[in-house]
Coordinates of C-alpha atoms and ligand atoms in Angstrom, one line a residue:
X165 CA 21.1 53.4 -39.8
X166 CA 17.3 52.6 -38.9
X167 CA 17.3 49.7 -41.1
X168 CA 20.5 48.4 -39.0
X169 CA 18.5 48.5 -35.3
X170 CA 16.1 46.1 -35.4
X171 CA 18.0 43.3 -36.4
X172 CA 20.9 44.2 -33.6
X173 CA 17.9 44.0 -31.3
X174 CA 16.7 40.7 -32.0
X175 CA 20.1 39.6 -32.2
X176 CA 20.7 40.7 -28.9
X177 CA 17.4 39.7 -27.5
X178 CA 18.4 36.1 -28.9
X179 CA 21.8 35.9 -27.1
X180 CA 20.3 37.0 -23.8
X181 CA 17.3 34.1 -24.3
X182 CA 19.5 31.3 -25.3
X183 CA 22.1 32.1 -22.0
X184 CA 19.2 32.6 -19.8
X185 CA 17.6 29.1 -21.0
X186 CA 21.4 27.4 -21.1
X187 CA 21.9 28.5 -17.4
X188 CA 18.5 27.3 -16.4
X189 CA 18.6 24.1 -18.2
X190 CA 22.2 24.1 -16.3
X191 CA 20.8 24.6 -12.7
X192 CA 18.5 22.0 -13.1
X193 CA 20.8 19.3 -14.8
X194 CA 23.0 20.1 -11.8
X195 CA 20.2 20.0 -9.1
X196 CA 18.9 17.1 -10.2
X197 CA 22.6 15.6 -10.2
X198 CA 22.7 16.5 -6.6
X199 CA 19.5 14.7 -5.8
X200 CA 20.3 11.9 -7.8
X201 CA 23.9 11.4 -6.5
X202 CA 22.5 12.3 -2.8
X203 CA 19.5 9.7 -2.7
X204 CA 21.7 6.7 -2.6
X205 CA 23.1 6.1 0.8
X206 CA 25.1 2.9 2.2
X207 CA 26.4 2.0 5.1
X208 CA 28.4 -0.7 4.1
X209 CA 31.9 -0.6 5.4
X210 CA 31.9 2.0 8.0
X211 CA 29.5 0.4 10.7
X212 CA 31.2 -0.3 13.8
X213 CA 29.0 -2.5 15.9
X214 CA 28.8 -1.1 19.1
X215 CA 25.3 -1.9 20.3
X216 CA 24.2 -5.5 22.1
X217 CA 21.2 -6.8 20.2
X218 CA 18.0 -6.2 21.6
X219 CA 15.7 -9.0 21.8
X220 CA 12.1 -8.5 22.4
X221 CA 11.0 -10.1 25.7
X222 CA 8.6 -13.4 25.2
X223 CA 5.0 -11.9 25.7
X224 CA 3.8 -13.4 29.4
X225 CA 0.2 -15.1 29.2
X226 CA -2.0 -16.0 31.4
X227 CA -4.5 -19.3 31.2
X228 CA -7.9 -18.7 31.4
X229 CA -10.3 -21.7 33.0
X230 CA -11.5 -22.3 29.5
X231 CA -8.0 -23.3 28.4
X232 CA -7.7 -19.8 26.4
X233 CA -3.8 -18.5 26.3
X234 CA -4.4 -14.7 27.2
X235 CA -1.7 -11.9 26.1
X236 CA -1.9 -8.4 27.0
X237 CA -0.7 -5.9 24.7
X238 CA -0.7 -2.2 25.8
X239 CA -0.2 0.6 23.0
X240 CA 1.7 3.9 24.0
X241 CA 3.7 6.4 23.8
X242 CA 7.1 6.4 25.3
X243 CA 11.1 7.6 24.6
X244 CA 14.0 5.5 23.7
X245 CA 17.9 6.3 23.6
X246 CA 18.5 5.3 20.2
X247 CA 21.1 7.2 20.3
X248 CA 23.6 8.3 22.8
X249 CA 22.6 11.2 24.9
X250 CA 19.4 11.6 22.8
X251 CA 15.9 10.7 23.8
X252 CA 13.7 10.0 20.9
X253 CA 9.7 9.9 21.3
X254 CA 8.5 6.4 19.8
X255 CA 5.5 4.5 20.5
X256 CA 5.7 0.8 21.2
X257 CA 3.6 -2.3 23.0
X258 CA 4.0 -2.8 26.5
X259 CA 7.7 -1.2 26.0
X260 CA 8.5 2.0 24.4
X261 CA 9.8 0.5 20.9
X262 CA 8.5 -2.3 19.2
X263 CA 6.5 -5.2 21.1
X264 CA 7.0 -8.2 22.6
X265 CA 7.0 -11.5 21.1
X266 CA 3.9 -13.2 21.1
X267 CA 4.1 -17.4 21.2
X268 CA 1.4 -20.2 20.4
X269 CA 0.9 -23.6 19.7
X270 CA -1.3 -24.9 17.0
X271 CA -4.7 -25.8 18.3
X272 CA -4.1 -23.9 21.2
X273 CA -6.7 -21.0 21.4
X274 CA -5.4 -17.7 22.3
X275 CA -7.0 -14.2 23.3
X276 CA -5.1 -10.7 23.1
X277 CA -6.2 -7.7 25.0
X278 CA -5.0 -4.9 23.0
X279 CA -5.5 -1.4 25.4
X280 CA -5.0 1.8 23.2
X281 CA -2.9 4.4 25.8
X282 CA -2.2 6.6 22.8
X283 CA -3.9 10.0 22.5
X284 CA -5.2 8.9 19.0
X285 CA -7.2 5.6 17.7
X286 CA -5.3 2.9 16.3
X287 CA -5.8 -1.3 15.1
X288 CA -4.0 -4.4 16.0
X289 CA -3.6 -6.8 12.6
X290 CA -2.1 -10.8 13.0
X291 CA -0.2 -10.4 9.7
X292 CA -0.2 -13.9 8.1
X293 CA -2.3 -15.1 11.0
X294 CA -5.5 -17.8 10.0
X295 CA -8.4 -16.3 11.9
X296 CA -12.4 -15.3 11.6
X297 CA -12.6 -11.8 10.0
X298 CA -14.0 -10.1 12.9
X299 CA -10.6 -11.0 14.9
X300 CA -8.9 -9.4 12.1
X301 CA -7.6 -6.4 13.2
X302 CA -7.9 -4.4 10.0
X303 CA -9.2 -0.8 9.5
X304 CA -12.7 -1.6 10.9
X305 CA -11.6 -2.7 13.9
X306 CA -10.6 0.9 15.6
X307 CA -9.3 0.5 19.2
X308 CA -10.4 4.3 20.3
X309 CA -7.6 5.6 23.5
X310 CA -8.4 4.4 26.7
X311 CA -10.4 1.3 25.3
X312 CA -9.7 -2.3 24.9
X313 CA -10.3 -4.8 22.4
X314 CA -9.4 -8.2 22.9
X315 CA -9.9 -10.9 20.0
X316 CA -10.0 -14.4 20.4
X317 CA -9.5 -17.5 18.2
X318 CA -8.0 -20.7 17.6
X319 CA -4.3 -21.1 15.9
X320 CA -5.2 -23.6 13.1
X321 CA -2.0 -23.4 10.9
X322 CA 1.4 -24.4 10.2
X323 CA 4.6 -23.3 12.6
X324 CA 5.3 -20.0 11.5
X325 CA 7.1 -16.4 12.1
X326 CA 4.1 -14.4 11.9
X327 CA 3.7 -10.5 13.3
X328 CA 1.5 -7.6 14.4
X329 CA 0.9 -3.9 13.6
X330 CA -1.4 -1.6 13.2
X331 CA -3.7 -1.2 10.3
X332 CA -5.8 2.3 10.6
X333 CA -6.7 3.2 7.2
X334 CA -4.8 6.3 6.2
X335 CA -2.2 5.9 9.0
X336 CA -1.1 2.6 9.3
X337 CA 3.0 3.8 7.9
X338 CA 3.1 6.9 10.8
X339 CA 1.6 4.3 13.2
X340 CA 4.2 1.2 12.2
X341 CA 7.3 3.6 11.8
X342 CA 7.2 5.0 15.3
X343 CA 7.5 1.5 16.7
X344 CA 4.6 -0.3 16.5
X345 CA 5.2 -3.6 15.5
X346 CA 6.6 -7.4 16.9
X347 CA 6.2 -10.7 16.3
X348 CA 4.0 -13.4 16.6
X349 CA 5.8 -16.7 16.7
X350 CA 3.6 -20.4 16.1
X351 CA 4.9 -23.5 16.7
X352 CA 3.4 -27.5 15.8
X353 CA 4.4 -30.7 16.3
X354 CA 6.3 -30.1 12.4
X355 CA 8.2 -28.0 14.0
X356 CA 8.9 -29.4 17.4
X357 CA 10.1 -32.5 16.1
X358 CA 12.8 -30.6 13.7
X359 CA 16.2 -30.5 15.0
X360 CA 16.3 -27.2 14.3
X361 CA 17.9 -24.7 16.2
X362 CA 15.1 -23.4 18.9
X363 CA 16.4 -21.6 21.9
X364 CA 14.7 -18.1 21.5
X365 CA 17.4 -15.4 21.8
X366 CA 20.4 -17.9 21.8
X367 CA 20.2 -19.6 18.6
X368 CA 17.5 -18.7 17.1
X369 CA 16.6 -15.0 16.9
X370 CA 14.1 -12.4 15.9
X371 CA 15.7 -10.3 13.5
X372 CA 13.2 -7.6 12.4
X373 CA 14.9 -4.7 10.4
X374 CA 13.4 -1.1 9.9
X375 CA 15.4 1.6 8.1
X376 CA 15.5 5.1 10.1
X377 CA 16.0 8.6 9.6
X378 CA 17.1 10.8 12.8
X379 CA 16.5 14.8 13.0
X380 CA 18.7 15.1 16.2
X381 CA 16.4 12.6 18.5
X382 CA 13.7 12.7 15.8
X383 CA 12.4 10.0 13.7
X384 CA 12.4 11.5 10.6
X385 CA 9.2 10.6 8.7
X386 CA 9.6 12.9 5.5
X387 CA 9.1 11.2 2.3
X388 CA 12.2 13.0 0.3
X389 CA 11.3 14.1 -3.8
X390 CA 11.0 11.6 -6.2
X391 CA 10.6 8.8 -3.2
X392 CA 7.5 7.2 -4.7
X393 CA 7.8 4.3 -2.5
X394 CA 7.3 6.4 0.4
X395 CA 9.5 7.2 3.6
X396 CA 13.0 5.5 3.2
X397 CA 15.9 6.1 6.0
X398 CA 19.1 6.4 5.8
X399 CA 20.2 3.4 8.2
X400 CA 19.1 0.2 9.5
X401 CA 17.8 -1.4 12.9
X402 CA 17.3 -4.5 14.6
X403 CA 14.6 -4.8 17.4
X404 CA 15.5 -1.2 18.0
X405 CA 19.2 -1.3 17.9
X406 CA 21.4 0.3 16.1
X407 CA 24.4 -0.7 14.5
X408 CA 23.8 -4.8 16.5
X409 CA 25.8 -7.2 17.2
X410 CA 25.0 -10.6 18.9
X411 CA 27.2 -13.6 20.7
X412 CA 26.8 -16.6 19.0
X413 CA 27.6 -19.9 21.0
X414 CA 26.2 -22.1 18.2
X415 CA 27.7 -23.9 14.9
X416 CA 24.5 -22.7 13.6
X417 CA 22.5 -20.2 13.8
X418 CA 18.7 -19.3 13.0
X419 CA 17.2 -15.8 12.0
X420 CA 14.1 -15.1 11.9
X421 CA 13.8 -12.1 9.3
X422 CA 10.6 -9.9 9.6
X423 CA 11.1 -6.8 7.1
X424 CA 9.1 -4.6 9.1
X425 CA 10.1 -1.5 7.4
X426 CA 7.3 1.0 5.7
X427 CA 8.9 1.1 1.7
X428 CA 12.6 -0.9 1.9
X429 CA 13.0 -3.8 -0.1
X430 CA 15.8 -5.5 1.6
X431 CA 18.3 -8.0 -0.6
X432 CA 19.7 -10.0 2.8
X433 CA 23.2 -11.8 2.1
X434 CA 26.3 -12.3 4.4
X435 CA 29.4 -10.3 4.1
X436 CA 31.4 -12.9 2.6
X437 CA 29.0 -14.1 0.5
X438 CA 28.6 -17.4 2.4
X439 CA 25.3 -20.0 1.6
X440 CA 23.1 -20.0 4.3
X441 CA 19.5 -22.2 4.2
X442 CA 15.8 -21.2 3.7
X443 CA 13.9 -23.4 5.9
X444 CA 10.8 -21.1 6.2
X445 CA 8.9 -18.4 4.3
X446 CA 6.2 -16.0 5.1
X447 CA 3.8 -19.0 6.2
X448 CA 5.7 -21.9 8.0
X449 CA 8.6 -24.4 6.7
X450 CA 9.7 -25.1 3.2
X451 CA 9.7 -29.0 1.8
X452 CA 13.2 -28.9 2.2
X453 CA 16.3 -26.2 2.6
X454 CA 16.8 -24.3 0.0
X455 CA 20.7 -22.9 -0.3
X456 CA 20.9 -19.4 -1.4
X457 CA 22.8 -16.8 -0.9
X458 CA 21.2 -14.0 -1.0
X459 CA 17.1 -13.3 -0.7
X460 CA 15.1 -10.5 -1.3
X461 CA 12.1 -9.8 1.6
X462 CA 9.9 -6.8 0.7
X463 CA 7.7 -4.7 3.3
X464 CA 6.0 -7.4 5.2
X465 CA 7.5 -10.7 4.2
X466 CA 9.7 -12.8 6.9
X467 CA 11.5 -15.9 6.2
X468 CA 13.5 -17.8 8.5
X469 CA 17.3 -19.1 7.6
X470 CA 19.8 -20.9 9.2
X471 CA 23.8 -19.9 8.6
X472 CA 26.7 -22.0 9.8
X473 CA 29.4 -19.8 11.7
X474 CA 33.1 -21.0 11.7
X475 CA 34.7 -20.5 15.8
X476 CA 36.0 -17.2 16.5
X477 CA 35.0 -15.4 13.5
X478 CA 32.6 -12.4 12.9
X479 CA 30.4 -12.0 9.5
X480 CA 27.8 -9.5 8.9
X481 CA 24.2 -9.6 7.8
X482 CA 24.0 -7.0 4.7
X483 CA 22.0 -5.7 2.5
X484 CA 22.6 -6.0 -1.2
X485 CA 21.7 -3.8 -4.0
X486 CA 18.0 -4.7 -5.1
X487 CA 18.4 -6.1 -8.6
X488 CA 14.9 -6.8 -10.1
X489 CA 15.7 -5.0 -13.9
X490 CA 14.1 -2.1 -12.5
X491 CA 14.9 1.1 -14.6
X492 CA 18.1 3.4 -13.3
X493 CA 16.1 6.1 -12.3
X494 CA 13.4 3.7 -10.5
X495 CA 16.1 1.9 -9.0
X496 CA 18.2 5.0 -7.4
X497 CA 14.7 6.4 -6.0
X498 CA 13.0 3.4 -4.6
X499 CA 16.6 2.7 -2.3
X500 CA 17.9 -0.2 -5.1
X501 CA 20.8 1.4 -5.0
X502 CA 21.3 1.3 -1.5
X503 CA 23.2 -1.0 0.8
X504 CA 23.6 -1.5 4.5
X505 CA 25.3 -3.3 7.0
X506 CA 23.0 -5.0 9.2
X507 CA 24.0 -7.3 12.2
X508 CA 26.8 -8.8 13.1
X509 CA 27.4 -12.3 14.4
X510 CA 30.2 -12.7 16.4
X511 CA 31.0 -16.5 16.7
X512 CA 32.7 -17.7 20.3
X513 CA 36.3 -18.8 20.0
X514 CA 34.0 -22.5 21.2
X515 CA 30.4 -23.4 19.9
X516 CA 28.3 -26.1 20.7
X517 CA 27.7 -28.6 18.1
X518 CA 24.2 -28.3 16.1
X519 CA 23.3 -31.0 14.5
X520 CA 22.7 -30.9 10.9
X521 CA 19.2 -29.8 9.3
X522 CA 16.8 -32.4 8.4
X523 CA 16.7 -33.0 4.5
X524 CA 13.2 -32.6 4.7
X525 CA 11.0 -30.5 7.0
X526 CA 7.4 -29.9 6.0
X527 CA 5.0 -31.5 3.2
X528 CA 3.5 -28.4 1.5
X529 CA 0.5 -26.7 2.7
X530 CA -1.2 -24.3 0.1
X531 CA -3.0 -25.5 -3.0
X532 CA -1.3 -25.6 -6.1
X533 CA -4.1 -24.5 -8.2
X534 CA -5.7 -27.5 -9.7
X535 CA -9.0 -27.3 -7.5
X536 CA -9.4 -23.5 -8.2
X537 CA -13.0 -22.7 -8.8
X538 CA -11.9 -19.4 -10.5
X539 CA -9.4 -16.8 -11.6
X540 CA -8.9 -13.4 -10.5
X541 CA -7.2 -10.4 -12.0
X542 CA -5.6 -7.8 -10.0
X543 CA -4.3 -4.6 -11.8
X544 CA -2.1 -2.4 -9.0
X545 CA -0.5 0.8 -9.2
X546 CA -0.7 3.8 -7.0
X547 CA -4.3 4.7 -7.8
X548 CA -5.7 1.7 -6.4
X549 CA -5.8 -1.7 -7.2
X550 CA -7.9 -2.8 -10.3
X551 CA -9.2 1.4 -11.2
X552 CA -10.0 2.4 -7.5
X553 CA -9.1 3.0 -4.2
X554 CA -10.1 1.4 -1.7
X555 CA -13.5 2.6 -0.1
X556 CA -14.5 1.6 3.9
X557 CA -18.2 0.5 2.9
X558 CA -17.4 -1.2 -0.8
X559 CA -16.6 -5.1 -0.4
X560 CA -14.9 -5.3 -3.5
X561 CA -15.5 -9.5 -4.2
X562 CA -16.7 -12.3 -2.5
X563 CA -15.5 -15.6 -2.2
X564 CA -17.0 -19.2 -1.5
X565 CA -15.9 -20.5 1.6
X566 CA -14.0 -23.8 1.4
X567 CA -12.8 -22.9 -1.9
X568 CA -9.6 -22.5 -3.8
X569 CA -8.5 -19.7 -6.1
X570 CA -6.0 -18.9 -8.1
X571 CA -5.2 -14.6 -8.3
X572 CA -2.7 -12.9 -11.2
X573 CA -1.7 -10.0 -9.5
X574 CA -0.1 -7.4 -12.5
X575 CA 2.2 -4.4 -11.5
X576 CA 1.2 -1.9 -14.2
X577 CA 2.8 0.9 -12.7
X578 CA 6.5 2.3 -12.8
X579 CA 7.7 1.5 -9.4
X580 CA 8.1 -1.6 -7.1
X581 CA 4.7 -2.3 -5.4
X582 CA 4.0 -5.6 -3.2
X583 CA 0.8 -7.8 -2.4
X584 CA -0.4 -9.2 0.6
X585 CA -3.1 -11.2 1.1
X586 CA -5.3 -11.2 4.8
X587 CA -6.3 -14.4 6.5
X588 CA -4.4 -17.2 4.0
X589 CA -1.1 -18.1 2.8
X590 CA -0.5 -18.6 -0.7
X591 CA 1.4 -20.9 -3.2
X592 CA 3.2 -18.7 -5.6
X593 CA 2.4 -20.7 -8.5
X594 CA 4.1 -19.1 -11.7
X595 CA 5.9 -15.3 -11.7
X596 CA 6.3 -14.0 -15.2
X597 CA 4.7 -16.8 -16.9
X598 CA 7.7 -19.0 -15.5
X599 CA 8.6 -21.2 -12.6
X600 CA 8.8 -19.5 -9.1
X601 CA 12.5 -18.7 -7.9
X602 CA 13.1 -21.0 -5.2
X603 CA 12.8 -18.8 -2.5
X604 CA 9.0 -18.5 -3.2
X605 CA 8.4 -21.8 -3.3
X606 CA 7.0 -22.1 0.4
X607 CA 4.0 -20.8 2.1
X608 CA 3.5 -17.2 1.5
X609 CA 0.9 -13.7 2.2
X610 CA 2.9 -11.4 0.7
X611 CA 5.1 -11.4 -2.2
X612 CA 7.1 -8.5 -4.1
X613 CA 6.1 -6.9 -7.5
X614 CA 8.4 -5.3 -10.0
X615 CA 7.3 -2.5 -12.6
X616 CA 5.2 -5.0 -14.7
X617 CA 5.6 -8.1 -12.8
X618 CA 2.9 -10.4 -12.8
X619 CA 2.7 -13.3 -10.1
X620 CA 0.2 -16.3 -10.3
X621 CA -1.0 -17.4 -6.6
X622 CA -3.2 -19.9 -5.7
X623 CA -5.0 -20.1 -1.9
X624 CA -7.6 -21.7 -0.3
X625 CA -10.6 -20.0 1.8
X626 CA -11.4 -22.8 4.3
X627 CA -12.1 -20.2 7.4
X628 CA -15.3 -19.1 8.8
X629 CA -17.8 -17.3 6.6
X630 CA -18.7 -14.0 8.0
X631 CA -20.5 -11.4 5.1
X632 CA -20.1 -8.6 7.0
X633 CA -16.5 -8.5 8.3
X634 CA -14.1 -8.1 5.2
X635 CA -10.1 -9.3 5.2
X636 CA -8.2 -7.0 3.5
X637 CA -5.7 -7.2 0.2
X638 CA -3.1 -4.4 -0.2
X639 CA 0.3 -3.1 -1.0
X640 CA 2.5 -3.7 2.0
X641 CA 4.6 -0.2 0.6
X642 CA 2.5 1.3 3.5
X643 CA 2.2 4.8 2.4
X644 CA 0.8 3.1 -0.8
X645 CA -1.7 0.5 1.6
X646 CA -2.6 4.1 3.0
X647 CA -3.2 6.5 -0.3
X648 CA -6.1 3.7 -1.5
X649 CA -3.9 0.5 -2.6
X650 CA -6.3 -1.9 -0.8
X651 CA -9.4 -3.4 -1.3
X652 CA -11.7 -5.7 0.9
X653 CA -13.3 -9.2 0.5
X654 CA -15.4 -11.0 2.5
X655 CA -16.0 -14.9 2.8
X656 CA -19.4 -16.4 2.8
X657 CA -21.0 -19.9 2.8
X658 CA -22.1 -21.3 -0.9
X659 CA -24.6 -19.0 -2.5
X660 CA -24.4 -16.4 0.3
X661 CA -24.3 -12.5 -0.5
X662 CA -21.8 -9.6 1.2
X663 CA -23.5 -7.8 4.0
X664 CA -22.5 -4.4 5.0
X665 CA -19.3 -3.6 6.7
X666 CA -19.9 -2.6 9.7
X667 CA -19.1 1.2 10.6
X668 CA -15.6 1.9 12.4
X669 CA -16.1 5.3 13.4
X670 CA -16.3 3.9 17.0
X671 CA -18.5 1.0 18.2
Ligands
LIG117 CU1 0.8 -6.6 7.5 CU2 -2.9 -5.8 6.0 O1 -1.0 -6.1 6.7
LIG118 CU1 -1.9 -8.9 7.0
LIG119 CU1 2.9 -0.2 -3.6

């Protein structure tokens, strides 16, 4: 008999082990199920357009005796209806979401006072903007509340849909997703002379899309588990309004795109998969219209197309599943899997003719890497880029002013990062060893990165030296740019040495 009881024990014992392990392995398998099957969202389909598109007011300026266009750009805290009935705190420039749009001529010189009304301290940045470090407006430049700063300098660069945000380091996605952002629009005699189309707000539009989350009136700013890119919401925007449409009066149409969202790679195409043309990237105009139909912006990037629309008929700006071979579980996490339904363009039973675009519209601008006087290796993931965060008072390089470069940028990390460059636009001069897709083949400051993507760039410092102001390189995945994946360089005359960055904890 006493032989018999130990075994039944351990038997027993066993049985209760391997259930108890079975149902646990169960309850995770199924948990994770739900958060797998829950993370994708889409809004494809079942988005009536209701809302007028918003479109941001043209900055006023005034002109100072010196010739200097002056804009005034007030930061603050305010409260939008996003949603019916519902008043959501945001903060925004001069409004209370989002900012005017800013618009200069090149060779015109321009000033900006920027007045900080927020209870905390915050930056001003000219993303893609050609301009002495000290303008800037990266994390040195700390506008404390209830103190302006107003920068000053010359536009020296091609037409362009540029922007502004904020850049505090630490904060900058918190600062950008409660509204801070609008854009900065240049124009040239390139660009005047185009027939493209040019009437702000009629037929040609700022189009700047941010995903949002809403808790009742809340923005929602959690990062949910596994969301390694950082905050993604559940539906999209455009200049503040939800679920857009806009009166078109034109044969065709231009939209500026800003992807002014924190972490959402966007894949832009129209409903009925029609071709539409690239006629501008991040920096200025391409060589000549490129017909795609569909294009990819991440966090930061713009580009501007143009889309024919037919009398009478309505399509929609969507967004496409992101497909850049990332893994399934990568892809489902970082939003790939998601899709959304934009804007919708609602054609007049009548449109005025456009006439067609020019076959060619700019020569190209950036260096294509022949004069490079060196090479640069960038290694990014999450823990900073090549082995370290970034660091306020380390100036990681410096470079030769009036030189060319040419920088290999290497995603060795397992999820989508980005790279953007401060002060200079970039020719994207190889990606993966191979030719550029066509829709990088223009002027460019920030440019997408898959898991283990590698992009060849090549860009040319010809701006003021200055040792002791740095322009920053980072992730434009903000939450990324603001857990340490940045890094500074400064630009100094032939044989100069970096100086000291200058301290930001007030001035
Ligand atoms: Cu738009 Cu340093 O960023
Ligand atoms: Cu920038
Ligand atoms: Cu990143």
């Amino acid at each position: 008999m006493s032989s018999n009881s130990r075994p039944r024990k351990w038997w027993r014992l066993l049985v209760v082990l391997v259930a108890g392990v079975t149902l646990l392995v169960l309850m995770i398998g199924a948990g994770v199920t739900w958060v797998y099957v829950e993370a994708s969202v889409s809004t494809v389909g079942s988005t009536r357009f209701v809302n007028e598109l918003a479109i941001p007011p043209l900055a006023p300026s005034r002109m100072e005796p010196d010739g200097t266009r002056t804009f005034e750009l007030d930061m603050h805290a305010g409260r939008k209806e996003f949603l019916l009935g519902q008043d959501t705190p945001t903060w925004g420039f001069n409004g209370d979401y989002l900012g005017p749009t800013l618009r200069a001529r090149r060779g015109e010189k321009v000033a900006v006072a920027v007045r900080n009304d927020l209870s905390e301290a915050s930056t001003v940045h000219w993303h893609g903007m050609h301009l002495p470090a000290a303008m800037d407006g990266g994390p040195h430049h700390m506008v404390q509340p209830g103190t302006t700063w107003t920068p000053s300098w010359t536009v020296d660069q091609p037409a362009a849909t540029l922007w502004y945000h904020p850049h505090p380091h630490g904060t900058t996605e918190t600062h950008v997703r409660r509204g801070l952002a609008g854009m900065f629009l240049l124009d040239d005699d390139v660009s005047a002379s185009l027939a493209l189309p040019d009437t702000y707000g009629v037929d040609d539009l700022p189009v700047i899309v941010q995903d949002v989350k809403f808790d009742g009136a809340a923005l929602n700013s959690s990062h949910a588990i596994f969301r390694d890119v950082g905050f993604l919401g559940d539906r999209t925007m455009v200049n503040g309004t939800l679920t857009p449409y806009h009166q078109i009066n034109d044969e065709l149409v231009r939209l500026r795109l800003l992807n002014a969202s924190t972490a959402r790679t966007y894949t832009f195409g129209f409903s009925d998969t029609r071709p539409f043309s690239l006629v501008a990237t991040d920096g200025g105009l391409v060589e000549h219209p490129i017909a795609l139909d569909r294009l990819r912006l991440s966090p930061g990037e713009r580009a501007e197309i143009v889309v024919r629309v037919r009398p009478g008929e309505r399509i929609v700006l969507r967004s496409n599943e992101l497909d850049a071979g990332l893994g399934f579980w990568t892809q489902r996490f970082s939003g790939g899997d998601d899709t959304f339904d934009v804007l919708e363009l609602r054609a007049a039973d009548t449109l005025r003719p456009s006439p067609d675009l020019a076959a060619t519209l700019a020569s190209p601008a950036a260096p294509d890497g022949t004069d490079s006087v060196r090479e640069r290796r960038f290694e990014a993931n999450l823990a900073g880029i090549n082995g370290a965060p970034m660091a306020m008072d380390r100036i990681d390089f410096t470079v030769t002013r009036g030189t060319a470069e040419t920088w290999v940028v290497h995603n060795n990390d397992g999820m989508p990062h980005n790279f953007h460059v401060h002060d200079v636009q970039f020719m994207v001069l190889t990606v993966d060893g191979g030719a550029p897709p066509d829709a990088l083949t223009g002027p460019k400051d920030t440019v997408f990165l898959p898991p283990d993507g590698t992009v060849r760039m090549a860009m040319r410092f010809d701006g003021p030296a200055d040792p002791n102001w740095p322009y920053m390189y980072h992730c434009h995945l903000l939450w990324h740019e603001d857990q340490g994946m940045m890094g500074q360089f400064v630009v100094v005359e032939q044989g100069a040495t970096a100086g000291t960055p200058p301290t930001h904890h007030g001035h």
